[in-house]
mmCIF file of C-alpha atoms and ligand atoms in Angstrom:
data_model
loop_
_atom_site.group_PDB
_atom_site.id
_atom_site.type_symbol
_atom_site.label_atom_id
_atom_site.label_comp_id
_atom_site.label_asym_id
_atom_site.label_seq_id
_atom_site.Cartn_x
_atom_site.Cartn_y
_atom_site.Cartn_z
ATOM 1 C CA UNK A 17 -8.178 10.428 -21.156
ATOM 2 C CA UNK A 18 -6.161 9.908 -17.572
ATOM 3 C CA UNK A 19 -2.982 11.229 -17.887
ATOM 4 C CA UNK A 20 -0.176 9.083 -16.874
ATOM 5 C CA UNK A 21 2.438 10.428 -14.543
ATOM 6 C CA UNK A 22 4.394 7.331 -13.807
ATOM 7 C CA UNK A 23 5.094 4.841 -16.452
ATOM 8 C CA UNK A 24 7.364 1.745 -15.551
ATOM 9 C CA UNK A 25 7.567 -1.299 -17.618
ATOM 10 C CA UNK A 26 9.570 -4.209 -17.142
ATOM 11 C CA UNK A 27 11.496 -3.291 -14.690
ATOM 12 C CA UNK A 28 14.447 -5.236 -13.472
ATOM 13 C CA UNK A 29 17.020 -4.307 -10.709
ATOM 14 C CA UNK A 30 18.951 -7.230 -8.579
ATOM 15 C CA UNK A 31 21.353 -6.246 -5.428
ATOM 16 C CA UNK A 32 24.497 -8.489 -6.681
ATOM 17 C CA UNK A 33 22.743 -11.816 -7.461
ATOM 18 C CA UNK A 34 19.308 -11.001 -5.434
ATOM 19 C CA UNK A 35 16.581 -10.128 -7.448
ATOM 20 C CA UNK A 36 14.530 -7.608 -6.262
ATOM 21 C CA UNK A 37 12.780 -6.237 -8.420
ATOM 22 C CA UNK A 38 11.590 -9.005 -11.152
ATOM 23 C CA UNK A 39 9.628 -7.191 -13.894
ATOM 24 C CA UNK A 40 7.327 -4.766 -12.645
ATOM 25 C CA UNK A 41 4.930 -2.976 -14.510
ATOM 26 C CA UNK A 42 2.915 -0.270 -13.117
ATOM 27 C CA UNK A 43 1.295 3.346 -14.131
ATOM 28 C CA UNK A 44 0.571 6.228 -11.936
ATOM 29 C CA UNK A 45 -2.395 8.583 -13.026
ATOM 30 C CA UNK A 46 -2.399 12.437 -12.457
ATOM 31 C CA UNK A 47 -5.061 12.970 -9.847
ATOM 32 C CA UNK A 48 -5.607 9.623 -8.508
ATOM 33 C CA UNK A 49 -3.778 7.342 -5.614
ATOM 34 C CA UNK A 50 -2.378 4.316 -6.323
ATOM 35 C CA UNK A 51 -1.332 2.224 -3.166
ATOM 36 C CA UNK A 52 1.809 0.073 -3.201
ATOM 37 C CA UNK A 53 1.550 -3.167 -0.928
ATOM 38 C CA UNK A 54 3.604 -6.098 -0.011
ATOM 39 C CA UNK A 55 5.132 -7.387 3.023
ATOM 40 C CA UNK A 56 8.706 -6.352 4.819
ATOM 41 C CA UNK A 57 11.427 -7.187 1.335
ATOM 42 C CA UNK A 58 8.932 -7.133 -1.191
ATOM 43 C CA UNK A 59 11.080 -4.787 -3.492
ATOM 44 C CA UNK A 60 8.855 -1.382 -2.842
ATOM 45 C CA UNK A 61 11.403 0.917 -1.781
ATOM 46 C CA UNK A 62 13.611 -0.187 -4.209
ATOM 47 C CA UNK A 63 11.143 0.052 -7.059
ATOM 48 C CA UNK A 64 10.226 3.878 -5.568
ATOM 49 C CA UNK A 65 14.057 4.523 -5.389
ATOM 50 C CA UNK A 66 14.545 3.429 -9.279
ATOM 51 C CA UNK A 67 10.804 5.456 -9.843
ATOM 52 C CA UNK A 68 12.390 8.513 -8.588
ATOM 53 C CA UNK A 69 15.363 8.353 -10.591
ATOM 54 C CA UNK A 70 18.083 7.745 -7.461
ATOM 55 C CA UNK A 71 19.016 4.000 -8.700
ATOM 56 C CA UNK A 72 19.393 2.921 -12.272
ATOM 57 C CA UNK A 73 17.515 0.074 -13.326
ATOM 58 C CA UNK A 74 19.116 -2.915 -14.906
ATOM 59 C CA UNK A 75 16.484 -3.864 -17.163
ATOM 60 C CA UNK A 76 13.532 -1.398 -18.496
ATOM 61 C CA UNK A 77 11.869 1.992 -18.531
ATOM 62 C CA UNK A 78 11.082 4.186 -16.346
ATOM 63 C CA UNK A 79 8.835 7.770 -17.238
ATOM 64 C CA UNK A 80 7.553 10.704 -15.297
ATOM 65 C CA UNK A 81 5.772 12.780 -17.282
ATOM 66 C CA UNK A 82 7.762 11.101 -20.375
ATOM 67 C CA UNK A 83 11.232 11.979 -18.939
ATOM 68 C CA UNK A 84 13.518 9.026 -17.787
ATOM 69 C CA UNK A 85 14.397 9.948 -14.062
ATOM 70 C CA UNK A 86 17.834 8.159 -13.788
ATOM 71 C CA UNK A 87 18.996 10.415 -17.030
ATOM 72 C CA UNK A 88 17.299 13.352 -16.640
ATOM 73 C CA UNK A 89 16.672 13.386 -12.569
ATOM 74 C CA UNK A 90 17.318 17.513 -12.734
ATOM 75 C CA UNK A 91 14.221 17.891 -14.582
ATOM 76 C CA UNK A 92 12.554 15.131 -12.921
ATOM 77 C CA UNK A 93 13.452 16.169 -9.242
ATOM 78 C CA UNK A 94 11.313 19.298 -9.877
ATOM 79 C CA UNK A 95 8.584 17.235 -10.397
ATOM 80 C CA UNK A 96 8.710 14.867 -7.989
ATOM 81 C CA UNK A 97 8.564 15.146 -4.328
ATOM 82 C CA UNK A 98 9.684 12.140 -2.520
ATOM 83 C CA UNK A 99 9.309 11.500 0.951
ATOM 84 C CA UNK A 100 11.236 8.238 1.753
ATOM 85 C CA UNK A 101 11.174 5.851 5.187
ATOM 86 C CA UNK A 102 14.621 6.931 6.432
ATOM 87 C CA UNK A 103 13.802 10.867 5.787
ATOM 88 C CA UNK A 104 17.282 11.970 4.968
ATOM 89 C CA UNK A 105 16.435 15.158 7.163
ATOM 90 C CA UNK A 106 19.991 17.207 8.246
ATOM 91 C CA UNK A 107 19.680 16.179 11.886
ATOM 92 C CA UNK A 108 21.174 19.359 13.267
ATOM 93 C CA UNK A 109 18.620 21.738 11.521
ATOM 94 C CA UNK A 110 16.017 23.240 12.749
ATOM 95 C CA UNK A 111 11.991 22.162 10.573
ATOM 96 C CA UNK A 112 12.007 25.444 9.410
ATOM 97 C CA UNK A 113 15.290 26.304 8.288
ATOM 98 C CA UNK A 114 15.196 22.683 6.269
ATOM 99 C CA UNK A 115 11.866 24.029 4.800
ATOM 100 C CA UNK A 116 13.135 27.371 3.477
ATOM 101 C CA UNK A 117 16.026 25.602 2.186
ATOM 102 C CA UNK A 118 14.497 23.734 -0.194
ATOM 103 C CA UNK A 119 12.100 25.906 -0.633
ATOM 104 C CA UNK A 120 15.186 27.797 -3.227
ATOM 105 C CA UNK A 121 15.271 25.347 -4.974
ATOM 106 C CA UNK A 122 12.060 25.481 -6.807
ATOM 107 C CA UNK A 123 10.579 28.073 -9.076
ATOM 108 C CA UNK A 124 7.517 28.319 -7.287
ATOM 109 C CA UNK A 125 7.032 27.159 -3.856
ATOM 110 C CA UNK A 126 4.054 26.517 -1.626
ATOM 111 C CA UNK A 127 4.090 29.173 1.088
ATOM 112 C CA UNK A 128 6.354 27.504 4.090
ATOM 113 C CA UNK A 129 3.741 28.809 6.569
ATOM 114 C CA UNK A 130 0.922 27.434 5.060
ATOM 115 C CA UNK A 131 2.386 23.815 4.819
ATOM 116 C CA UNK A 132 3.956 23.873 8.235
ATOM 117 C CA UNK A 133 0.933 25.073 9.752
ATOM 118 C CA UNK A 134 -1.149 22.340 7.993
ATOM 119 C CA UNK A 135 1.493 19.620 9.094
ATOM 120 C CA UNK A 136 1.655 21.095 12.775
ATOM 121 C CA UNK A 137 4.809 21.926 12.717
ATOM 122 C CA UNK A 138 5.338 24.978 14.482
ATOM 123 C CA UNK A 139 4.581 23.738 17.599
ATOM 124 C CA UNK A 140 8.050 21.994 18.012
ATOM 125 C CA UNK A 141 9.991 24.541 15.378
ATOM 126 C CA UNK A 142 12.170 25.672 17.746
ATOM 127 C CA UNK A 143 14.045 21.829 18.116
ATOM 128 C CA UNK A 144 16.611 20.764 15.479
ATOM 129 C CA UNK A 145 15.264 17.675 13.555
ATOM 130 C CA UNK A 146 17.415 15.300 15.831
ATOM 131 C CA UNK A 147 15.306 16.041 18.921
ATOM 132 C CA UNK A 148 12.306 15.395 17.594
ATOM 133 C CA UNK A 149 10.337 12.573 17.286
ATOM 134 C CA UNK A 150 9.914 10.063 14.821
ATOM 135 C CA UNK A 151 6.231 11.275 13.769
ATOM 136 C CA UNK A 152 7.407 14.757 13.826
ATOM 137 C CA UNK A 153 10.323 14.130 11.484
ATOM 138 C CA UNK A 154 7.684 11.987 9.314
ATOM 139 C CA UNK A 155 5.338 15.544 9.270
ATOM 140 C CA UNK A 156 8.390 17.393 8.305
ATOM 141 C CA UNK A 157 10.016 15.143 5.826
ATOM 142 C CA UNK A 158 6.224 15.271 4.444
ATOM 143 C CA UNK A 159 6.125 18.903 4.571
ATOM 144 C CA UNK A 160 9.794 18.882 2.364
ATOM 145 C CA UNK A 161 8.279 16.591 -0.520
ATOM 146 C CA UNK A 162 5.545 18.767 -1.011
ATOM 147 C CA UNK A 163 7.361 22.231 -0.565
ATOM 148 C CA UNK A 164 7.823 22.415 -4.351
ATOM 149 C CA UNK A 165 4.239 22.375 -5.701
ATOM 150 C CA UNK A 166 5.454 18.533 -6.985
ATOM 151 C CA UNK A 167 3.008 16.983 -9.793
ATOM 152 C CA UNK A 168 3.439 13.860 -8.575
ATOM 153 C CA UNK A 169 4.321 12.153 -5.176
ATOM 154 C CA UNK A 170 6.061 9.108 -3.498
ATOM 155 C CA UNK A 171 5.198 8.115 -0.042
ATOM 156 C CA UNK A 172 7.085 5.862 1.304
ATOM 157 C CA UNK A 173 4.758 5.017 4.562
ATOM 158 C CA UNK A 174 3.699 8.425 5.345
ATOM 159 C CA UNK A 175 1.639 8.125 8.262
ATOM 160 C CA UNK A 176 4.184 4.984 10.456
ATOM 161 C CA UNK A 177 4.170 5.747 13.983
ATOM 162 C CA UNK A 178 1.901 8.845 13.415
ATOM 163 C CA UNK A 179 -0.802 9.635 16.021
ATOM 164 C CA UNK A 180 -4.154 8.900 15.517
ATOM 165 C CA UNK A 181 -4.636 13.184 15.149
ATOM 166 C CA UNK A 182 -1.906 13.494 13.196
ATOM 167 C CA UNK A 183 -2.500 10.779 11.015
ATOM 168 C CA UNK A 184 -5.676 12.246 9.713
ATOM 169 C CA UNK A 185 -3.784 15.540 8.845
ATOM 170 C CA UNK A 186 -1.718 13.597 6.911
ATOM 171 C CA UNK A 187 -4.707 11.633 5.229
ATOM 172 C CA UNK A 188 -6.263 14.767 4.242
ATOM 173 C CA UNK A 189 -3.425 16.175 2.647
ATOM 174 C CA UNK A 190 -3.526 12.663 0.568
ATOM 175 C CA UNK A 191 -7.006 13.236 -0.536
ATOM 176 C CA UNK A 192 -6.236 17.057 -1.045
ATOM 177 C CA UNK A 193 -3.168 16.473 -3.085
ATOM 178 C CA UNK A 194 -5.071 14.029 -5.445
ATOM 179 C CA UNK A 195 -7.998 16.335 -5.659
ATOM 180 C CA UNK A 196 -5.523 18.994 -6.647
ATOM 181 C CA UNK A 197 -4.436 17.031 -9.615
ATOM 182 C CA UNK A 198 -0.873 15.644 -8.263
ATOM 183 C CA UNK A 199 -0.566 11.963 -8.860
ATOM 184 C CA UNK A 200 0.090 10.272 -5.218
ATOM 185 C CA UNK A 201 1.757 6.630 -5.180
ATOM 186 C CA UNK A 202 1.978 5.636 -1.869
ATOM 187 C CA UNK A 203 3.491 2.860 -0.134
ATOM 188 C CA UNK A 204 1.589 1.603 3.032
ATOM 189 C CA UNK A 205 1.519 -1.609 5.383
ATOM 190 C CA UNK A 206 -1.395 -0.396 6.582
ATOM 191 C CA UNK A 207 -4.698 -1.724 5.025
ATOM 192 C CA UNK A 208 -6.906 0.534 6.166
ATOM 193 C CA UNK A 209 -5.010 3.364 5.049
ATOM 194 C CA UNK A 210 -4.951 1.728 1.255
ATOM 195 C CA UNK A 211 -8.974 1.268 1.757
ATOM 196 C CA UNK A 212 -9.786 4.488 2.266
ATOM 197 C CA UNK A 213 -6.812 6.397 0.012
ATOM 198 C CA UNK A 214 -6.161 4.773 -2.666
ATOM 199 C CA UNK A 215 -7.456 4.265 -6.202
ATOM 200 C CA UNK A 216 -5.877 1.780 -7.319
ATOM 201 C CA UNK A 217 -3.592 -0.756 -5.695
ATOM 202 C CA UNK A 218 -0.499 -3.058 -6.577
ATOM 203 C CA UNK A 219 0.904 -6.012 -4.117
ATOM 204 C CA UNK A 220 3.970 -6.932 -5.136
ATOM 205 C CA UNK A 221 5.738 -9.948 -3.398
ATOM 206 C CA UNK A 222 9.117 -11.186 -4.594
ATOM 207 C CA UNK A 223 9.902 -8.292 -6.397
ATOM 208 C CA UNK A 224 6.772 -8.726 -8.483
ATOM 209 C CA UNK A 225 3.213 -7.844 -9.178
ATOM 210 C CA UNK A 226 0.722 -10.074 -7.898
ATOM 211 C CA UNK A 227 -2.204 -8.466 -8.068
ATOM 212 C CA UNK A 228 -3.488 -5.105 -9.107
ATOM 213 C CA UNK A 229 -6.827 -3.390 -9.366
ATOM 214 C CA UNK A 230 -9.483 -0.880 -7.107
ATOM 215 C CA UNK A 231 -9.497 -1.994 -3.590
ATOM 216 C CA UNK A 232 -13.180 -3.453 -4.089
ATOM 217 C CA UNK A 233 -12.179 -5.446 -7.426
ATOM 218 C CA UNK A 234 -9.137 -6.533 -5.725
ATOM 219 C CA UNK A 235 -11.771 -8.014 -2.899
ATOM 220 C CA UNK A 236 -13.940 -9.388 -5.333
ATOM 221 C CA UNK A 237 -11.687 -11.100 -8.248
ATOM 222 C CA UNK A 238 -11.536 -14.012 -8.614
ATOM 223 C CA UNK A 239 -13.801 -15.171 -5.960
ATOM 224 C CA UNK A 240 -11.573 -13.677 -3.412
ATOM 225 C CA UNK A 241 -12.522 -11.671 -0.848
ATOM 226 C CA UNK A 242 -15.955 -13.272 -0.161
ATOM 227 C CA UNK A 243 -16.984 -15.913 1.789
ATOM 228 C CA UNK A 244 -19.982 -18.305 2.903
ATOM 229 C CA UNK A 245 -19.901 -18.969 6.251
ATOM 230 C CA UNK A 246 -22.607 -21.529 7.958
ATOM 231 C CA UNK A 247 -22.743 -21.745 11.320
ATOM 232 C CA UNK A 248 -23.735 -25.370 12.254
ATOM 233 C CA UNK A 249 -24.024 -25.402 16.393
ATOM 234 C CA UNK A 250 -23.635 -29.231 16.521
ATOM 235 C CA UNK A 251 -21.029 -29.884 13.755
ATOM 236 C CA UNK A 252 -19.088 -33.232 15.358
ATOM 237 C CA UNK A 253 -15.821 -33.090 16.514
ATOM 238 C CA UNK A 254 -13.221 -32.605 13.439
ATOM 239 C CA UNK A 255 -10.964 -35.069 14.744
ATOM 240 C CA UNK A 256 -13.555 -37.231 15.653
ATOM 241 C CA UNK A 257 -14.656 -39.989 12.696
ATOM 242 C CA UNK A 258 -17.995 -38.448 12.461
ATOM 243 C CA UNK A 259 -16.244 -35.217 11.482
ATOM 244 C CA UNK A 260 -14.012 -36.609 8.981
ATOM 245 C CA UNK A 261 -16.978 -37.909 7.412
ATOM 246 C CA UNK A 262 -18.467 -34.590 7.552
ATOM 247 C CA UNK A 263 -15.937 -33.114 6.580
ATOM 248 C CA UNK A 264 -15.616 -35.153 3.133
ATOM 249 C CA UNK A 265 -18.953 -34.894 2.194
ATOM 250 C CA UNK A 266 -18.931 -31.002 2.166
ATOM 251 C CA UNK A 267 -15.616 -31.098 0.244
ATOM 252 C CA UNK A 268 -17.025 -33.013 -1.976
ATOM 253 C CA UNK A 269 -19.544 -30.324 -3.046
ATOM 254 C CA UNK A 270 -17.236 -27.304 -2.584
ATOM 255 C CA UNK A 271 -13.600 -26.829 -1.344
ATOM 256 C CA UNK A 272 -14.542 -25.863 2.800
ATOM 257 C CA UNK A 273 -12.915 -25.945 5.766
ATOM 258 C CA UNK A 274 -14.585 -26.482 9.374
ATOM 259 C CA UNK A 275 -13.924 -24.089 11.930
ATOM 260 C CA UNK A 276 -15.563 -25.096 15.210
ATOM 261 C CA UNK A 277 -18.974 -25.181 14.518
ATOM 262 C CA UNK A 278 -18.332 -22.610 11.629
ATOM 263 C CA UNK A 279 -18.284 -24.060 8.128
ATOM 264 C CA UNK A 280 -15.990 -21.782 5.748
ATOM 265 C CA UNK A 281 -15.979 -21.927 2.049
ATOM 266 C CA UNK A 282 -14.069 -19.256 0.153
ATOM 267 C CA UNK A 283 -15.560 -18.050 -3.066
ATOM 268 C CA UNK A 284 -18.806 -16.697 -4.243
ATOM 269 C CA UNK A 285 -21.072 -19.847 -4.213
ATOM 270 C CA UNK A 286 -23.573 -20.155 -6.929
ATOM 271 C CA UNK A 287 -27.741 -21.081 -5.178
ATOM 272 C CA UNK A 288 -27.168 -24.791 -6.283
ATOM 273 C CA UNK A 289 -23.837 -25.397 -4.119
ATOM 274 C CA UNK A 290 -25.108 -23.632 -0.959
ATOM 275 C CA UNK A 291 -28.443 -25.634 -1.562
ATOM 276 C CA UNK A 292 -25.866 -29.093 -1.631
ATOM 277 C CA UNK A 293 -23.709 -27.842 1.354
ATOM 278 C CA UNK A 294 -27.086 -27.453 3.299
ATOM 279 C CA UNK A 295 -27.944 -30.998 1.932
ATOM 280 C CA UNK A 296 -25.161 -32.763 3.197
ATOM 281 C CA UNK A 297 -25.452 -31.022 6.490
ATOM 282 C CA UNK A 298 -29.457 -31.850 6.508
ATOM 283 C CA UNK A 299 -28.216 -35.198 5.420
ATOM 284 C CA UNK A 300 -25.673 -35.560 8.870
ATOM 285 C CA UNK A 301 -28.720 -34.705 10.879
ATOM 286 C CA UNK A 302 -27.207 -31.361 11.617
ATOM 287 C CA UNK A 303 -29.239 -28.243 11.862
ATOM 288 C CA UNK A 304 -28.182 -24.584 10.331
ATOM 289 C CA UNK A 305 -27.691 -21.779 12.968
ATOM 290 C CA UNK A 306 -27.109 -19.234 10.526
ATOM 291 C CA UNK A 307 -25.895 -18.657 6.833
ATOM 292 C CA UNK A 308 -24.378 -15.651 5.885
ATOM 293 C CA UNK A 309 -22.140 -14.242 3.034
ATOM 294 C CA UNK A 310 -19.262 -12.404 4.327
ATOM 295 C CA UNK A 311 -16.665 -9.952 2.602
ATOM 296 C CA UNK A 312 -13.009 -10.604 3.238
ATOM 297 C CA UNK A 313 -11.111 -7.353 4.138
ATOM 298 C CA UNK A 314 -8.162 -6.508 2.152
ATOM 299 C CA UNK A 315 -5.778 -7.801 4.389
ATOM 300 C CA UNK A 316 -7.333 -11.254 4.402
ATOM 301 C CA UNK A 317 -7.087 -11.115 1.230
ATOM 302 C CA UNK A 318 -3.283 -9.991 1.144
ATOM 303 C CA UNK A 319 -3.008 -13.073 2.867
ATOM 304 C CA UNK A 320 -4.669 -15.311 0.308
ATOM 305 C CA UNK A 321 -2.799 -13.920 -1.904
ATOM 306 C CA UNK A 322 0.852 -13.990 -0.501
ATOM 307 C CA UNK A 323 0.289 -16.601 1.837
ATOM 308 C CA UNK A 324 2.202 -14.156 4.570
ATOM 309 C CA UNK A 325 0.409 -11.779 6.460
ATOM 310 C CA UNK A 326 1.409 -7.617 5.644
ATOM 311 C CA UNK A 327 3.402 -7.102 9.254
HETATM 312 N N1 ATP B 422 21.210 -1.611 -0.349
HETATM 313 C C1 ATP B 422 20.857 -2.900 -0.354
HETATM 314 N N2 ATP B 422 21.778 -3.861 -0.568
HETATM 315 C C2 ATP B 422 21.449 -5.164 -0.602
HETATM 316 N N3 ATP B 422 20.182 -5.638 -0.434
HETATM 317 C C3 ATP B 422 19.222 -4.722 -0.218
HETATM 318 C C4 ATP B 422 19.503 -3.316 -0.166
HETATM 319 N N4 ATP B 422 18.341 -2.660 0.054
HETATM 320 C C5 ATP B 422 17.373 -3.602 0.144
HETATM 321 N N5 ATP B 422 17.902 -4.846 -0.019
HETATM 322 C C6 ATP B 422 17.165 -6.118 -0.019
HETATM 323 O O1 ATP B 422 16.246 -6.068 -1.104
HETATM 324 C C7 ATP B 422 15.001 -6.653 -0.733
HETATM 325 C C8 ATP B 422 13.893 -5.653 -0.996
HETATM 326 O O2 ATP B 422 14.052 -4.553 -0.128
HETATM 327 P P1 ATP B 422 13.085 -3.298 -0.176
HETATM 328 O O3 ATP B 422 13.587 -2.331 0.847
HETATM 329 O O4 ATP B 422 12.930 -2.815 -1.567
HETATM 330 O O5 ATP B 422 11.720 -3.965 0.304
HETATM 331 P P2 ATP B 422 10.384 -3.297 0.851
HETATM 332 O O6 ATP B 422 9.285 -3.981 0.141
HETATM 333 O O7 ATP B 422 10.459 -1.814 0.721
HETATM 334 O O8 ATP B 422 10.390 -3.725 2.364
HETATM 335 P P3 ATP B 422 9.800 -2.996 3.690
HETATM 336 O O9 ATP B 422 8.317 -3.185 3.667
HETATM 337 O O10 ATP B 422 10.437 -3.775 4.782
HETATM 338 O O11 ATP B 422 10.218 -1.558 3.653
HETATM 339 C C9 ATP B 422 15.144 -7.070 0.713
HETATM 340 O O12 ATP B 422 15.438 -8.459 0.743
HETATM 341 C C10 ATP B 422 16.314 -6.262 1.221
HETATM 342 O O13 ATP B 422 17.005 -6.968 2.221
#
């Protein structure tokens, strides 16, 4: 059975009278990533914050590893390693110093030298954190959550502003961590980044969860995520009363939208309604260019779903 690290159900948590978080239920599994999406105000960092224990919720329950982090965050915190958007780095210490620091507080910490030298960080050592820049504080802030061997992780964005080079490290220490057994949840605008990390994904919008699944179910439920796309080279005008008519009797077979001379419907189409849709355009006196089933990438289908793109 998959173990869960993070359990949170139903939970509720409102900044004076705006709800933010509206209900969220969600589970974390040891080895496995699970990618947290939603656009700028969603509620993640405020669900992470009441995850790790640092807020208390208003309404519901919150476990790692069966503890409640708000009431028992001593315990928890050795557990956790949490790497949040602002840092909260001491901006007049040096990476190292900040390292071996917290590196006391835990009963058995990974060697600073080996996760430094992972994260690149001795190459710019020698600079307090406040002369550094922002993708260096974001490898040493990383470096901090995992100093203490953590069993599970919170990522708040780990790899904004990174360079390409660095952002790889930082994806390999993703896969490495889950490998390793550590339950990563990670919070990411970028879609790419959720494709090819995560396990599992939640978007949450409005403070709840609107969707939820592997990033290939999430692009195939529900008929999102795929699409037929006919290319008709002499499709009339759509403003034109020619493509009005067109236009209607395609609707009327499935819901489509004309693009050009690109005919878009959303869905996966059964044989008999692309055999119709090439009817009607037969029918027009319209010849087919091309027909061709397409996938949606995940951030189309964020969009679908939220009706706002991610950025
Ligand atoms: N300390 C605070 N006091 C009042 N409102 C807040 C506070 N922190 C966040 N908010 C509001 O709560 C909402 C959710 O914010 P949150 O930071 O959780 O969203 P987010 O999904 O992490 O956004 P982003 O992708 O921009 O980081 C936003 O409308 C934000 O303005």
């Amino acid at each position: 059975m998959v173990q869960s690290a993070l359990t949170i159900r139903g939970l509720r948590y409102a900044y004076g009278a705006h709800q933010v978080v509206d209900g969220i239920d969600l589970d974390a599994s040891v080895g496995a990533v699970l990618g947290v999406l939603g656009p700028n105000g969603a509620g993640k960092s405020t669900t992470i914050s009441l995850a790790v224990g640092t807020r208390r919720p208003d309404a519901g329950t919150v476990e790692i590893f069966g503890l409640d982090p708000y009431r028992r965050h001593e315990e928890t915190s050795q557990l956790a390693g949490v790497m949040l958007q602002d840092g909260g780095l001491p901006m007049s210490a040096k990476p190292l110093a900040v390292l071996r620091h917290l590196s006391s507080l835990y009963a058995n910490p990974r060697p600073i030298d080996e996760i430094a030298g992972i994260l690149g960080i001795p190459e710019f050592a020698s600079r307090s954190i406040r002369r550094l820049s922002g993708g260096q504080r974001q490898r040493v802030a990383l470096a901090a959550a995992l100093i203490g061997r953590p069993r599970i992780v919170f990522l708040d964005e780990p790899s904004a502003g990174l360079d390409p080079q660095a952002r790889a490290v930082v994806h390999d220490v993703i896969r490495e961590l889950a490998a390793t057994g550590v339950a990563v949840v990670l919070t990411t605008h970028d879609l790419t980044e959720a494709e090819a990390l995560a396990d599992d994904i939640v978007v949450i919008d409005r403070g709840r969860i609107i969707a939820r699944g592997a990033p290939e179910v999430l692009r195939s439920s529900s008929g999102l995520g795929r699409r037929l796309v006919i290319t008709v080279p002499d499709a009339p005008d759509p403003d034109s009363e020619a493509g009005h008519r067109f236009a209607a009797a395609l609707s009327a077979v499935a819901p489509t939208t004309v693009q050009g001379t690109h005919l878009i419907a959303a869905g996966d189409l059964d044989s008999t309604a692309i055999a119709a849709l090439c009817t009607v355009i037969a029918e027009a006196g319209l010849s087919i260019g091309d027909i061709a089933m397409q996938s949606q990438s995940l951030s189309e289908v964020f969009f679908d779903l939220t009706g706002r793109p991610l950025r």
